[in-house]
mmCIF file of C-alpha atoms and ligand atoms in Angstrom:
data_model
loop_
_atom_site.group_PDB
_atom_site.id
_atom_site.type_symbol
_atom_site.label_atom_id
_atom_site.label_comp_id
_atom_site.label_asym_id
_atom_site.label_seq_id
_atom_site.Cartn_x
_atom_site.Cartn_y
_atom_site.Cartn_z
ATOM 1 C CA UNK G 1 -31.829 -4.847 -8.734
ATOM 2 C CA UNK G 2 -31.583 -7.562 -11.329
ATOM 3 C CA UNK G 3 -28.396 -8.543 -13.146
ATOM 4 C CA UNK G 4 -27.895 -7.482 -16.752
ATOM 5 C CA UNK G 5 -27.795 -10.338 -19.271
ATOM 6 C CA UNK G 6 -24.405 -11.962 -19.888
ATOM 7 C CA UNK G 7 -22.847 -15.185 -21.175
ATOM 8 C CA UNK G 8 -21.084 -17.274 -18.549
ATOM 9 C CA UNK G 9 -17.730 -18.908 -19.379
ATOM 10 C CA UNK G 10 -16.304 -21.531 -17.002
ATOM 11 C CA UNK G 11 -12.667 -22.444 -17.693
ATOM 12 C CA UNK G 12 -10.940 -25.126 -15.627
ATOM 13 C CA UNK G 13 -7.341 -24.121 -16.428
ATOM 14 C CA UNK G 14 -5.411 -20.858 -16.572
ATOM 15 C CA UNK G 15 -4.655 -21.475 -20.272
ATOM 16 C CA UNK G 16 -8.348 -21.771 -21.078
ATOM 17 C CA UNK G 17 -9.143 -18.669 -18.986
ATOM 18 C CA UNK G 18 -6.589 -16.435 -20.718
ATOM 19 C CA UNK G 19 -7.716 -17.708 -24.122
ATOM 20 C CA UNK G 20 -11.244 -16.503 -23.318
ATOM 21 C CA UNK G 21 -9.861 -13.190 -22.041
ATOM 22 C CA UNK G 22 -7.968 -12.658 -25.321
ATOM 23 C CA UNK G 23 -10.987 -13.608 -27.442
ATOM 24 C CA UNK G 24 -13.343 -11.203 -25.647
ATOM 25 C CA UNK G 25 -10.918 -8.541 -24.346
ATOM 26 C CA UNK G 26 -12.757 -5.371 -23.413
ATOM 27 C CA UNK G 27 -16.139 -7.117 -23.187
ATOM 28 C CA UNK G 28 -15.515 -9.610 -20.403
ATOM 29 C CA UNK G 29 -15.203 -9.469 -16.603
ATOM 30 C CA UNK G 30 -13.450 -11.936 -14.308
ATOM 31 C CA UNK G 31 -15.582 -13.420 -11.533
ATOM 32 C CA UNK G 32 -13.663 -14.883 -8.558
ATOM 33 C CA UNK G 33 -15.757 -14.828 -5.360
ATOM 34 C CA UNK G 34 -18.180 -12.395 -6.994
ATOM 35 C CA UNK G 35 -18.739 -10.471 -3.754
ATOM 36 C CA UNK G 36 -17.802 -7.190 -5.411
ATOM 37 C CA UNK G 37 -18.457 -7.913 -9.096
ATOM 38 C CA UNK G 38 -22.054 -9.075 -8.704
ATOM 39 C CA UNK G 39 -23.247 -6.009 -6.708
ATOM 40 C CA UNK G 40 -21.394 -3.754 -9.200
ATOM 41 C CA UNK G 41 -23.159 -5.448 -12.117
ATOM 42 C CA UNK G 42 -26.503 -5.125 -10.376
ATOM 43 C CA UNK G 43 -25.801 -1.384 -10.087
ATOM 44 C CA UNK G 44 -25.037 -1.400 -13.841
ATOM 45 C CA UNK G 45 -21.494 -0.148 -13.192
ATOM 46 C CA UNK G 46 -20.445 -2.911 -15.592
ATOM 47 C CA UNK G 47 -22.527 -4.634 -18.260
ATOM 48 C CA UNK G 48 -20.071 -7.064 -19.882
ATOM 49 C CA UNK G 49 -21.252 -9.454 -22.571
ATOM 50 C CA UNK G 50 -19.178 -12.252 -20.986
ATOM 51 C CA UNK G 51 -18.447 -13.190 -17.372
ATOM 52 C CA UNK G 52 -15.419 -15.433 -16.838
ATOM 53 C CA UNK G 53 -16.095 -17.590 -13.771
ATOM 54 C CA UNK G 54 -12.604 -18.730 -12.692
ATOM 55 C CA UNK G 55 -13.714 -20.563 -9.529
ATOM 56 C CA UNK G 56 -13.079 -24.001 -11.029
ATOM 57 C CA UNK G 57 -9.376 -23.439 -11.666
ATOM 58 C CA UNK G 58 -8.077 -25.636 -8.829
ATOM 59 C CA UNK G 59 -4.406 -24.718 -9.317
ATOM 60 C CA UNK G 60 -5.183 -21.149 -8.189
ATOM 61 C CA UNK G 61 -6.350 -22.218 -4.721
ATOM 62 C CA UNK G 62 -4.232 -22.627 -1.599
ATOM 63 C CA UNK G 63 -1.029 -21.584 0.167
ATOM 64 C CA UNK G 64 2.285 -23.276 -0.665
ATOM 65 C CA UNK G 65 5.456 -22.936 1.413
ATOM 66 C CA UNK G 66 8.868 -23.045 -0.236
ATOM 67 C CA UNK G 67 11.780 -20.672 -0.776
ATOM 68 C CA UNK G 68 9.014 -18.077 -0.914
ATOM 69 C CA UNK G 69 5.343 -18.365 -0.006
ATOM 70 C CA UNK G 70 2.926 -18.763 -2.910
ATOM 71 C CA UNK G 71 -0.746 -17.901 -2.487
ATOM 72 C CA UNK G 72 -3.156 -18.756 -5.306
ATOM 73 C CA UNK G 73 -5.326 -15.831 -6.388
ATOM 74 C CA UNK G 74 -8.476 -17.896 -5.676
ATOM 75 C CA UNK G 75 -7.523 -18.587 -2.052
ATOM 76 C CA UNK G 76 -10.395 -17.407 0.102
ATOM 77 C CA UNK G 77 -9.918 -14.700 2.706
ATOM 78 C CA UNK G 78 -11.149 -17.179 5.339
ATOM 79 C CA UNK G 79 -8.304 -19.561 4.486
ATOM 80 C CA UNK G 80 -5.811 -16.698 4.783
ATOM 81 C CA UNK G 81 -7.336 -15.466 8.030
ATOM 82 C CA UNK G 82 -7.126 -18.929 9.632
ATOM 83 C CA UNK G 83 -3.829 -20.168 8.182
ATOM 84 C CA UNK G 84 -1.625 -21.096 11.169
ATOM 85 C CA UNK G 85 1.440 -20.554 8.990
ATOM 86 C CA UNK G 86 0.451 -17.019 7.930
ATOM 87 C CA UNK G 87 -0.692 -16.079 11.429
ATOM 88 C CA UNK G 88 2.689 -17.090 12.787
ATOM 89 C CA UNK G 89 5.024 -15.759 10.071
ATOM 90 C CA UNK G 90 3.041 -13.057 8.227
ATOM 91 C CA UNK G 91 0.558 -11.907 10.902
ATOM 92 C CA UNK G 92 -0.233 -8.553 9.306
ATOM 93 C CA UNK G 93 -1.772 -10.328 6.279
ATOM 94 C CA UNK G 94 -3.883 -12.732 8.346
ATOM 95 C CA UNK G 95 -5.111 -9.828 10.477
ATOM 96 C CA UNK G 96 -5.978 -7.633 7.473
ATOM 97 C CA UNK G 97 -7.865 -10.539 5.850
ATOM 98 C CA UNK G 98 -9.812 -11.124 9.066
ATOM 99 C CA UNK G 99 -11.231 -7.576 8.916
ATOM 100 C CA UNK G 100 -12.695 -7.812 5.395
ATOM 101 C CA UNK G 101 -16.499 -7.609 5.273
ATOM 102 C CA UNK G 102 -18.184 -10.461 7.211
ATOM 103 C CA UNK G 103 -17.493 -14.216 7.683
ATOM 104 C CA UNK G 104 -19.827 -15.202 4.813
ATOM 105 C CA UNK G 105 -18.225 -12.712 2.426
ATOM 106 C CA UNK G 106 -14.749 -13.865 3.476
ATOM 107 C CA UNK G 107 -15.756 -17.451 2.669
ATOM 108 C CA UNK G 108 -16.644 -16.370 -0.879
ATOM 109 C CA UNK G 109 -14.170 -13.486 -1.377
ATOM 110 C CA UNK G 110 -10.663 -14.214 -2.658
ATOM 111 C CA UNK G 111 -7.293 -12.559 -2.196
ATOM 112 C CA UNK G 112 -7.034 -11.981 -5.976
ATOM 113 C CA UNK G 113 -10.422 -10.237 -5.947
ATOM 114 C CA UNK G 114 -9.324 -8.127 -2.986
ATOM 115 C CA UNK G 115 -6.173 -6.991 -4.814
ATOM 116 C CA UNK G 116 -8.186 -6.232 -7.969
ATOM 117 C CA UNK G 117 -11.101 -4.652 -6.083
ATOM 118 C CA UNK G 118 -12.648 -1.935 -8.208
ATOM 119 C CA UNK G 119 -12.200 1.593 -6.878
ATOM 120 C CA UNK G 120 -15.167 3.062 -5.091
ATOM 121 C CA UNK G 121 -16.812 5.352 -7.626
ATOM 122 C CA UNK G 122 -19.808 6.249 -5.571
ATOM 123 C CA UNK G 123 -21.576 9.544 -6.123
ATOM 124 C CA UNK G 124 -25.209 8.768 -5.284
ATOM 125 C CA UNK G 125 -25.287 4.994 -4.921
ATOM 126 C CA UNK G 126 -22.936 4.374 -7.872
ATOM 127 C CA UNK G 127 -20.680 6.375 -10.162
ATOM 128 C CA UNK G 128 -22.799 9.039 -11.850
ATOM 129 C CA UNK G 129 -19.860 9.950 -14.073
ATOM 130 C CA UNK G 130 -19.788 6.430 -15.468
ATOM 131 C CA UNK G 131 -21.843 7.533 -18.481
ATOM 132 C CA UNK G 132 -21.470 11.289 -18.084
ATOM 133 C CA UNK G 133 -19.002 14.145 -17.746
ATOM 134 C CA UNK G 134 -19.627 15.572 -14.293
ATOM 135 C CA UNK G 135 -18.012 14.072 -11.206
ATOM 136 C CA UNK G 136 -20.214 14.807 -8.201
ATOM 137 C CA UNK G 137 -17.533 13.748 -5.717
ATOM 138 C CA UNK G 138 -14.629 15.889 -6.950
ATOM 139 C CA UNK G 139 -16.243 18.473 -9.260
ATOM 140 C CA UNK G 140 -13.730 20.452 -11.314
ATOM 141 C CA UNK G 141 -10.927 17.914 -10.962
ATOM 142 C CA UNK G 142 -9.388 16.401 -14.079
ATOM 143 C CA UNK G 143 -8.208 13.238 -12.286
ATOM 144 C CA UNK G 144 -10.574 10.527 -11.025
ATOM 145 C CA UNK G 145 -10.225 10.329 -7.212
ATOM 146 C CA UNK G 146 -12.261 7.129 -6.753
ATOM 147 C CA UNK G 147 -10.923 5.477 -3.642
ATOM 148 C CA UNK G 148 -9.295 2.055 -3.417
ATOM 149 C CA UNK G 149 -10.821 0.304 -0.389
ATOM 150 C CA UNK G 150 -9.193 -3.137 -0.186
ATOM 151 C CA UNK G 151 -7.879 -4.273 3.199
ATOM 152 C CA UNK G 152 -5.189 -6.811 2.283
ATOM 153 C CA UNK G 153 -3.123 -4.736 -0.218
ATOM 154 C CA UNK G 154 -1.548 -2.433 2.428
ATOM 155 C CA UNK G 155 -0.481 -5.545 4.375
ATOM 156 C CA UNK G 156 0.883 -7.113 1.163
ATOM 157 C CA UNK G 157 2.767 -3.899 0.325
ATOM 158 C CA UNK G 158 4.415 -3.973 3.759
ATOM 159 C CA UNK G 159 5.469 -7.579 3.052
ATOM 160 C CA UNK G 160 6.957 -6.588 -0.329
ATOM 161 C CA UNK G 161 4.623 -9.028 -2.099
ATOM 162 C CA UNK G 162 4.912 -9.743 -5.824
ATOM 163 C CA UNK G 163 2.088 -10.850 -8.096
ATOM 164 C CA UNK G 164 2.058 -13.163 -11.087
ATOM 165 C CA UNK G 165 -0.055 -12.158 -14.077
ATOM 166 C CA UNK G 166 -1.004 -14.574 -16.877
ATOM 167 C CA UNK G 167 -2.030 -13.870 -20.448
ATOM 168 C CA UNK G 168 -1.902 -15.854 -23.679
ATOM 169 C CA UNK G 169 1.628 -14.398 -24.126
ATOM 170 C CA UNK G 170 2.781 -16.178 -20.933
ATOM 171 C CA UNK G 171 3.462 -15.147 -17.346
ATOM 172 C CA UNK G 172 4.869 -11.908 -15.986
ATOM 173 C CA UNK G 173 5.692 -11.046 -12.410
ATOM 174 C CA UNK G 174 5.742 -7.588 -10.809
ATOM 175 C CA UNK G 175 6.044 -6.128 -7.309
ATOM 176 C CA UNK G 176 2.567 -5.297 -6.024
ATOM 177 C CA UNK G 177 3.754 -1.716 -5.413
ATOM 178 C CA UNK G 178 3.951 -1.300 -9.234
ATOM 179 C CA UNK G 179 0.447 -2.679 -9.834
ATOM 180 C CA UNK G 180 -1.543 0.395 -8.778
ATOM 181 C CA UNK G 181 -1.522 3.604 -10.827
ATOM 182 C CA UNK G 182 -2.958 6.073 -8.286
ATOM 183 C CA UNK G 183 -5.671 7.115 -10.798
ATOM 184 C CA UNK G 184 -9.175 6.120 -9.707
ATOM 185 C CA UNK G 185 -10.762 5.084 -13.011
ATOM 186 C CA UNK G 186 -7.686 3.249 -14.348
ATOM 187 C CA UNK G 187 -6.402 2.093 -10.983
ATOM 188 C CA UNK G 188 -4.397 -1.026 -11.921
ATOM 189 C CA UNK G 189 -1.801 -2.023 -14.495
ATOM 190 C CA UNK G 190 -3.676 -5.036 -15.833
ATOM 191 C CA UNK G 191 -4.510 -5.436 -19.520
ATOM 192 C CA UNK G 192 -7.962 -6.637 -20.543
ATOM 193 C CA UNK G 193 -6.491 -10.024 -21.576
ATOM 194 C CA UNK G 194 -4.646 -10.592 -18.277
ATOM 195 C CA UNK G 195 -5.468 -12.537 -15.115
ATOM 196 C CA UNK G 196 -3.837 -12.239 -11.678
ATOM 197 C CA UNK G 197 -2.842 -15.807 -10.826
ATOM 198 C CA UNK G 198 -0.550 -15.885 -7.758
ATOM 199 C CA UNK G 199 0.822 -13.776 -4.935
ATOM 200 C CA UNK G 200 4.342 -14.329 -3.597
ATOM 201 C CA UNK G 201 5.634 -13.367 -0.152
ATOM 202 C CA UNK G 202 9.438 -13.252 0.172
ATOM 203 C CA UNK G 203 11.087 -15.280 2.939
ATOM 204 C CA UNK G 204 12.886 -12.067 3.954
ATOM 205 C CA UNK G 205 9.529 -10.567 4.969
ATOM 206 C CA UNK G 206 8.692 -13.392 7.394
ATOM 207 C CA UNK G 207 8.544 -12.967 11.156
ATOM 208 C CA UNK G 208 8.016 -9.198 11.282
ATOM 209 C CA UNK G 209 5.680 -7.996 13.976
ATOM 210 C CA UNK G 210 2.620 -6.858 12.093
ATOM 211 C CA UNK G 211 -0.465 -4.817 12.906
ATOM 212 C CA UNK G 212 -3.485 -3.778 10.809
ATOM 213 C CA UNK G 213 -5.936 -1.134 12.045
ATOM 214 C CA UNK G 214 -9.088 -0.060 10.260
ATOM 215 C CA UNK G 215 -11.818 2.542 10.606
ATOM 216 C CA UNK G 216 -15.326 1.484 9.581
ATOM 217 C CA UNK G 217 -18.846 2.339 10.537
ATOM 218 C CA UNK G 218 -20.108 -1.165 11.435
ATOM 219 C CA UNK G 219 -17.362 -3.334 12.909
ATOM 220 C CA UNK G 220 -19.099 -6.481 11.676
ATOM 221 C CA UNK G 221 -19.116 -5.830 7.909
ATOM 222 C CA UNK G 222 -18.070 -2.491 6.426
ATOM 223 C CA UNK G 223 -15.357 -1.484 3.967
ATOM 224 C CA UNK G 224 -12.496 0.536 5.486
ATOM 225 C CA UNK G 225 -12.826 4.330 5.555
ATOM 226 C CA UNK G 226 -9.179 4.437 6.620
ATOM 227 C CA UNK G 227 -6.708 1.570 7.101
ATOM 228 C CA UNK G 228 -3.113 1.293 8.308
ATOM 229 C CA UNK G 229 -0.692 -1.659 8.107
ATOM 230 C CA UNK G 230 2.646 -1.671 9.932
ATOM 231 C CA UNK G 231 5.411 -4.288 10.033
ATOM 232 C CA UNK G 232 8.465 -3.955 12.196
ATOM 233 C CA UNK G 233 11.579 -5.900 13.176
ATOM 234 C CA UNK G 234 13.674 -4.980 16.227
ATOM 235 C CA UNK G 235 17.141 -5.769 17.448
ATOM 236 C CA UNK G 236 18.379 -4.832 20.938
ATOM 237 C CA UNK G 237 15.282 -2.700 21.505
ATOM 238 C CA UNK G 238 15.854 -0.655 18.330
ATOM 239 C CA UNK G 239 13.996 -0.809 15.030
ATOM 240 C CA UNK G 240 16.003 -2.774 12.475
ATOM 241 C CA UNK G 241 13.478 -2.520 9.653
ATOM 242 C CA UNK G 242 9.932 -1.197 9.310
ATOM 243 C CA UNK G 243 7.299 -0.597 6.645
ATOM 244 C CA UNK G 244 4.016 1.268 6.734
ATOM 245 C CA UNK G 245 1.141 1.428 4.226
ATOM 246 C CA UNK G 246 -2.312 3.008 4.184
ATOM 247 C CA UNK G 247 -5.560 2.268 2.366
ATOM 248 C CA UNK G 248 -9.026 3.705 1.706
ATOM 249 C CA UNK G 249 -7.851 7.329 1.663
ATOM 250 C CA UNK G 250 -6.325 7.554 -1.856
ATOM 251 C CA UNK G 251 -7.027 6.042 -5.289
ATOM 252 C CA UNK G 252 -4.400 3.377 -4.459
ATOM 253 C CA UNK G 253 -3.075 1.633 -1.346
ATOM 254 C CA UNK G 254 0.189 3.430 -0.577
ATOM 255 C CA UNK G 255 3.495 2.635 1.041
ATOM 256 C CA UNK G 256 4.704 5.569 3.140
ATOM 257 C CA UNK G 257 8.196 5.699 1.710
ATOM 258 C CA UNK G 258 9.805 7.928 4.352
ATOM 259 C CA UNK G 259 8.555 5.840 7.311
ATOM 260 C CA UNK G 260 11.375 3.228 7.378
ATOM 261 C CA UNK G 261 14.036 5.946 7.481
ATOM 262 C CA UNK G 262 12.208 7.722 10.301
ATOM 263 C CA UNK G 263 12.030 4.543 12.401
ATOM 264 C CA UNK G 264 15.224 2.634 11.668
ATOM 265 C CA UNK G 265 17.908 2.560 14.326
ATOM 266 C CA UNK G 266 15.590 4.151 16.890
ATOM 267 C CA UNK G 267 13.810 2.940 20.023
ATOM 268 C CA UNK G 268 10.081 3.525 19.556
ATOM 269 C CA UNK G 269 8.468 5.931 22.012
ATOM 270 C CA UNK G 270 5.260 7.972 21.896
ATOM 271 C CA UNK G 271 6.929 11.000 20.270
ATOM 272 C CA UNK G 272 8.410 8.917 17.469
ATOM 273 C CA UNK G 273 5.120 7.046 16.906
ATOM 274 C CA UNK G 274 3.323 10.416 16.739
ATOM 275 C CA UNK G 275 5.792 11.750 14.176
ATOM 276 C CA UNK G 276 5.222 8.674 11.984
ATOM 277 C CA UNK G 277 1.452 9.210 12.401
ATOM 278 C CA UNK G 278 1.818 12.817 11.172
ATOM 279 C CA UNK G 279 3.751 11.583 8.158
ATOM 280 C CA UNK G 280 1.055 9.035 7.234
ATOM 281 C CA UNK G 281 -1.739 11.611 7.691
ATOM 282 C CA UNK G 282 -0.002 13.973 5.251
ATOM 283 C CA UNK G 283 -0.122 11.270 2.555
ATOM 284 C CA UNK G 284 -3.852 10.590 3.028
ATOM 285 C CA UNK G 285 -6.187 12.473 0.682
ATOM 286 C CA UNK G 286 -9.693 11.290 1.624
ATOM 287 C CA UNK G 287 -12.724 12.889 -0.029
ATOM 288 C CA UNK G 288 -16.150 13.516 1.439
ATOM 289 C CA UNK G 289 -18.267 10.400 1.884
ATOM 290 C CA UNK G 290 -21.844 10.123 3.031
ATOM 291 C CA UNK G 291 -20.539 8.785 6.339
ATOM 292 C CA UNK G 292 -17.517 10.663 7.707
ATOM 293 C CA UNK G 293 -15.676 13.898 6.984
ATOM 294 C CA UNK G 294 -12.297 13.798 5.203
ATOM 295 C CA UNK G 295 -10.731 15.580 8.185
ATOM 296 C CA UNK G 296 -11.855 12.838 10.561
ATOM 297 C CA UNK G 297 -10.613 10.060 8.290
ATOM 298 C CA UNK G 298 -7.202 11.745 7.904
ATOM 299 C CA UNK G 299 -7.026 12.200 11.678
ATOM 300 C CA UNK G 300 -7.796 8.505 12.151
ATOM 301 C CA UNK G 301 -4.901 7.605 9.841
ATOM 302 C CA UNK G 302 -2.670 9.615 12.198
ATOM 303 C CA UNK G 303 -4.123 8.008 15.333
ATOM 304 C CA UNK G 304 -4.112 4.429 13.967
ATOM 305 C CA UNK G 305 -0.554 4.790 12.685
ATOM 306 C CA UNK G 306 0.660 5.961 16.073
ATOM 307 C CA UNK G 307 -1.150 3.115 17.853
ATOM 308 C CA UNK G 308 -0.026 0.510 15.318
ATOM 309 C CA UNK G 309 3.637 1.568 15.529
ATOM 310 C CA UNK G 310 3.531 1.443 19.342
ATOM 311 C CA UNK G 311 1.755 -1.921 19.332
ATOM 312 C CA UNK G 312 4.180 -3.428 16.787
ATOM 313 C CA UNK G 313 7.151 -2.211 18.853
ATOM 314 C CA UNK G 314 5.761 -3.603 22.093
ATOM 315 C CA UNK G 315 4.031 -6.883 21.284
HETATM 316 C C1 FAD S 1 -21.243 -5.719 2.208
HETATM 317 C C2 FAD S 1 -19.828 -5.781 1.695
HETATM 318 C C3 FAD S 1 -18.792 -5.419 2.535
HETATM 319 C C4 FAD S 1 -17.471 -5.467 2.080
HETATM 320 N N1 FAD S 1 -16.476 -5.102 2.933
HETATM 321 C C5 FAD S 1 -15.188 -5.127 2.506
HETATM 322 C C6 FAD S 1 -14.136 -4.779 3.391
HETATM 323 O O1 FAD S 1 -14.350 -4.488 4.574
HETATM 324 N N2 FAD S 1 -12.872 -4.786 2.915
HETATM 325 C C7 FAD S 1 -12.572 -5.144 1.626
HETATM 326 O O2 FAD S 1 -11.387 -5.143 1.261
HETATM 327 N N3 FAD S 1 -13.558 -5.518 0.769
HETATM 328 C C8 FAD S 1 -14.854 -5.529 1.184
HETATM 329 N N4 FAD S 1 -15.853 -5.912 0.327
HETATM 330 C C9 FAD S 1 -15.531 -6.263 -1.072
HETATM 331 C C10 FAD S 1 -15.252 -7.733 -1.365
HETATM 332 O O3 FAD S 1 -16.082 -8.597 -0.612
HETATM 333 C C11 FAD S 1 -13.786 -8.122 -1.081
HETATM 334 O O4 FAD S 1 -12.919 -7.111 -1.533
HETATM 335 C C12 FAD S 1 -13.404 -9.445 -1.748
HETATM 336 O O5 FAD S 1 -12.080 -9.770 -1.394
HETATM 337 C C13 FAD S 1 -13.466 -9.401 -3.258
HETATM 338 O O6 FAD S 1 -13.042 -10.675 -3.707
HETATM 339 P P1 FAD S 1 -13.925 -11.525 -4.731
HETATM 340 O O7 FAD S 1 -13.177 -12.765 -4.988
HETATM 341 O O8 FAD S 1 -15.322 -11.680 -4.244
HETATM 342 O O9 FAD S 1 -13.863 -10.548 -5.974
HETATM 343 P P2 FAD S 1 -14.847 -10.437 -7.227
HETATM 344 O O10 FAD S 1 -16.095 -9.726 -6.844
HETATM 345 O O11 FAD S 1 -14.995 -11.747 -7.906
HETATM 346 O O12 FAD S 1 -13.934 -9.503 -8.149
HETATM 347 C C14 FAD S 1 -13.602 -8.190 -7.757
HETATM 348 C C15 FAD S 1 -12.965 -7.483 -8.974
HETATM 349 O O13 FAD S 1 -11.678 -8.034 -9.232
HETATM 350 C C16 FAD S 1 -11.632 -8.664 -10.522
HETATM 351 N N5 FAD S 1 -10.882 -9.905 -10.304
HETATM 352 C C17 FAD S 1 -11.134 -10.844 -9.364
HETATM 353 N N6 FAD S 1 -10.190 -11.790 -9.381
HETATM 354 C C18 FAD S 1 -9.324 -11.449 -10.367
HETATM 355 C C19 FAD S 1 -8.137 -12.059 -10.869
HETATM 356 N N7 FAD S 1 -7.645 -13.169 -10.357
HETATM 357 N N8 FAD S 1 -7.499 -11.433 -11.899
HETATM 358 C C20 FAD S 1 -7.981 -10.288 -12.421
HETATM 359 N N9 FAD S 1 -9.099 -9.673 -11.974
HETATM 360 C C21 FAD S 1 -9.767 -10.245 -10.958
HETATM 361 C C22 FAD S 1 -13.085 -8.846 -10.932
HETATM 362 O O14 FAD S 1 -13.256 -8.812 -12.332
HETATM 363 C C23 FAD S 1 -13.758 -7.661 -10.252
HETATM 364 O O15 FAD S 1 -13.615 -6.512 -11.025
HETATM 365 C C24 FAD S 1 -17.199 -5.896 0.759
HETATM 366 C C25 FAD S 1 -18.243 -6.297 -0.078
HETATM 367 C C26 FAD S 1 -19.541 -6.241 0.379
HETATM 368 C C27 FAD S 1 -20.656 -6.693 -0.526
#
């Protein structure tokens, strides 16, 4: 499939980028690595008049250590996967990044693009409701259930990450947990004139044991059909703090809010890990895909959560 026609804009600073976004708001799409945007444009899911290629904004690349960790939105998933610092202090993020797509796509794909990944509106190859009224995936429903399928956001939610958003009005900063709406076709709180610029990891989230587990058809490349991130800190054999988040089974990546309370102060055993798995499975609302049944995907959330909790408590 060929690309629709568009005008390419290539800013070299954030200021220039947000100026373009304001000028063409509603008729412009941001291109970071392009690994998701370009296939979506080929499928005519989007036909913007302008494409804003932000890859030349050098200040948005790289990982900086300070009172908190700052990751530029254009940092590639490969850099995150191989960062010695992240692997040591924020292992759940490095592991989640390492499972995205394939090595070539991780070289191109960015963390900002992964956070902003468009929800999966796939009826028969692409979203048939895009220009129509009937949803073939959830007929009869009033809400769009398009699934969010990014791998790094559940890890970032467990780490209590914040994101910085730039516009011509300046910068704002929000917890990532407030970024997603839970509604498939308007899945993120990002205005048309705004750009995600940085991700921040608090020092307080460092050095948790972290695990990411993912279900996919082909282990070498595919999107998650279910994903679970767990972080956990212990003291004297008991859980001091824990967080759990799931992805690819709802229109947003979701923190399981009751999980910390269930785990804290306890020694992890199989029964406790199973109970946390049941809790996570209840939150998952997968729909039918061409590949696997919703029941199987929900069951895998339960199984992966149990395994991830046990692994995080024992490694
Ligand atoms: C075969 C294949 C397999 C894949 N498998 C996986 C997988 O297993 N897991 C997974 O998570 N993803 C997967 N992906 C999707 C994609 O490769 C990754 O999510 C990647 O991280 C997207 O980053 P990008 O920089 O390429 O985003 P882009 O394609 O450039 O952008 C993605 C979306 O985010 C917007 N955007 C990008 N950056 C910003 C920003 N800074 N501010 C505001 N909006 C922005 C774009 O406008 C676009 O709508 C797969 C893709 C393919 C083609």
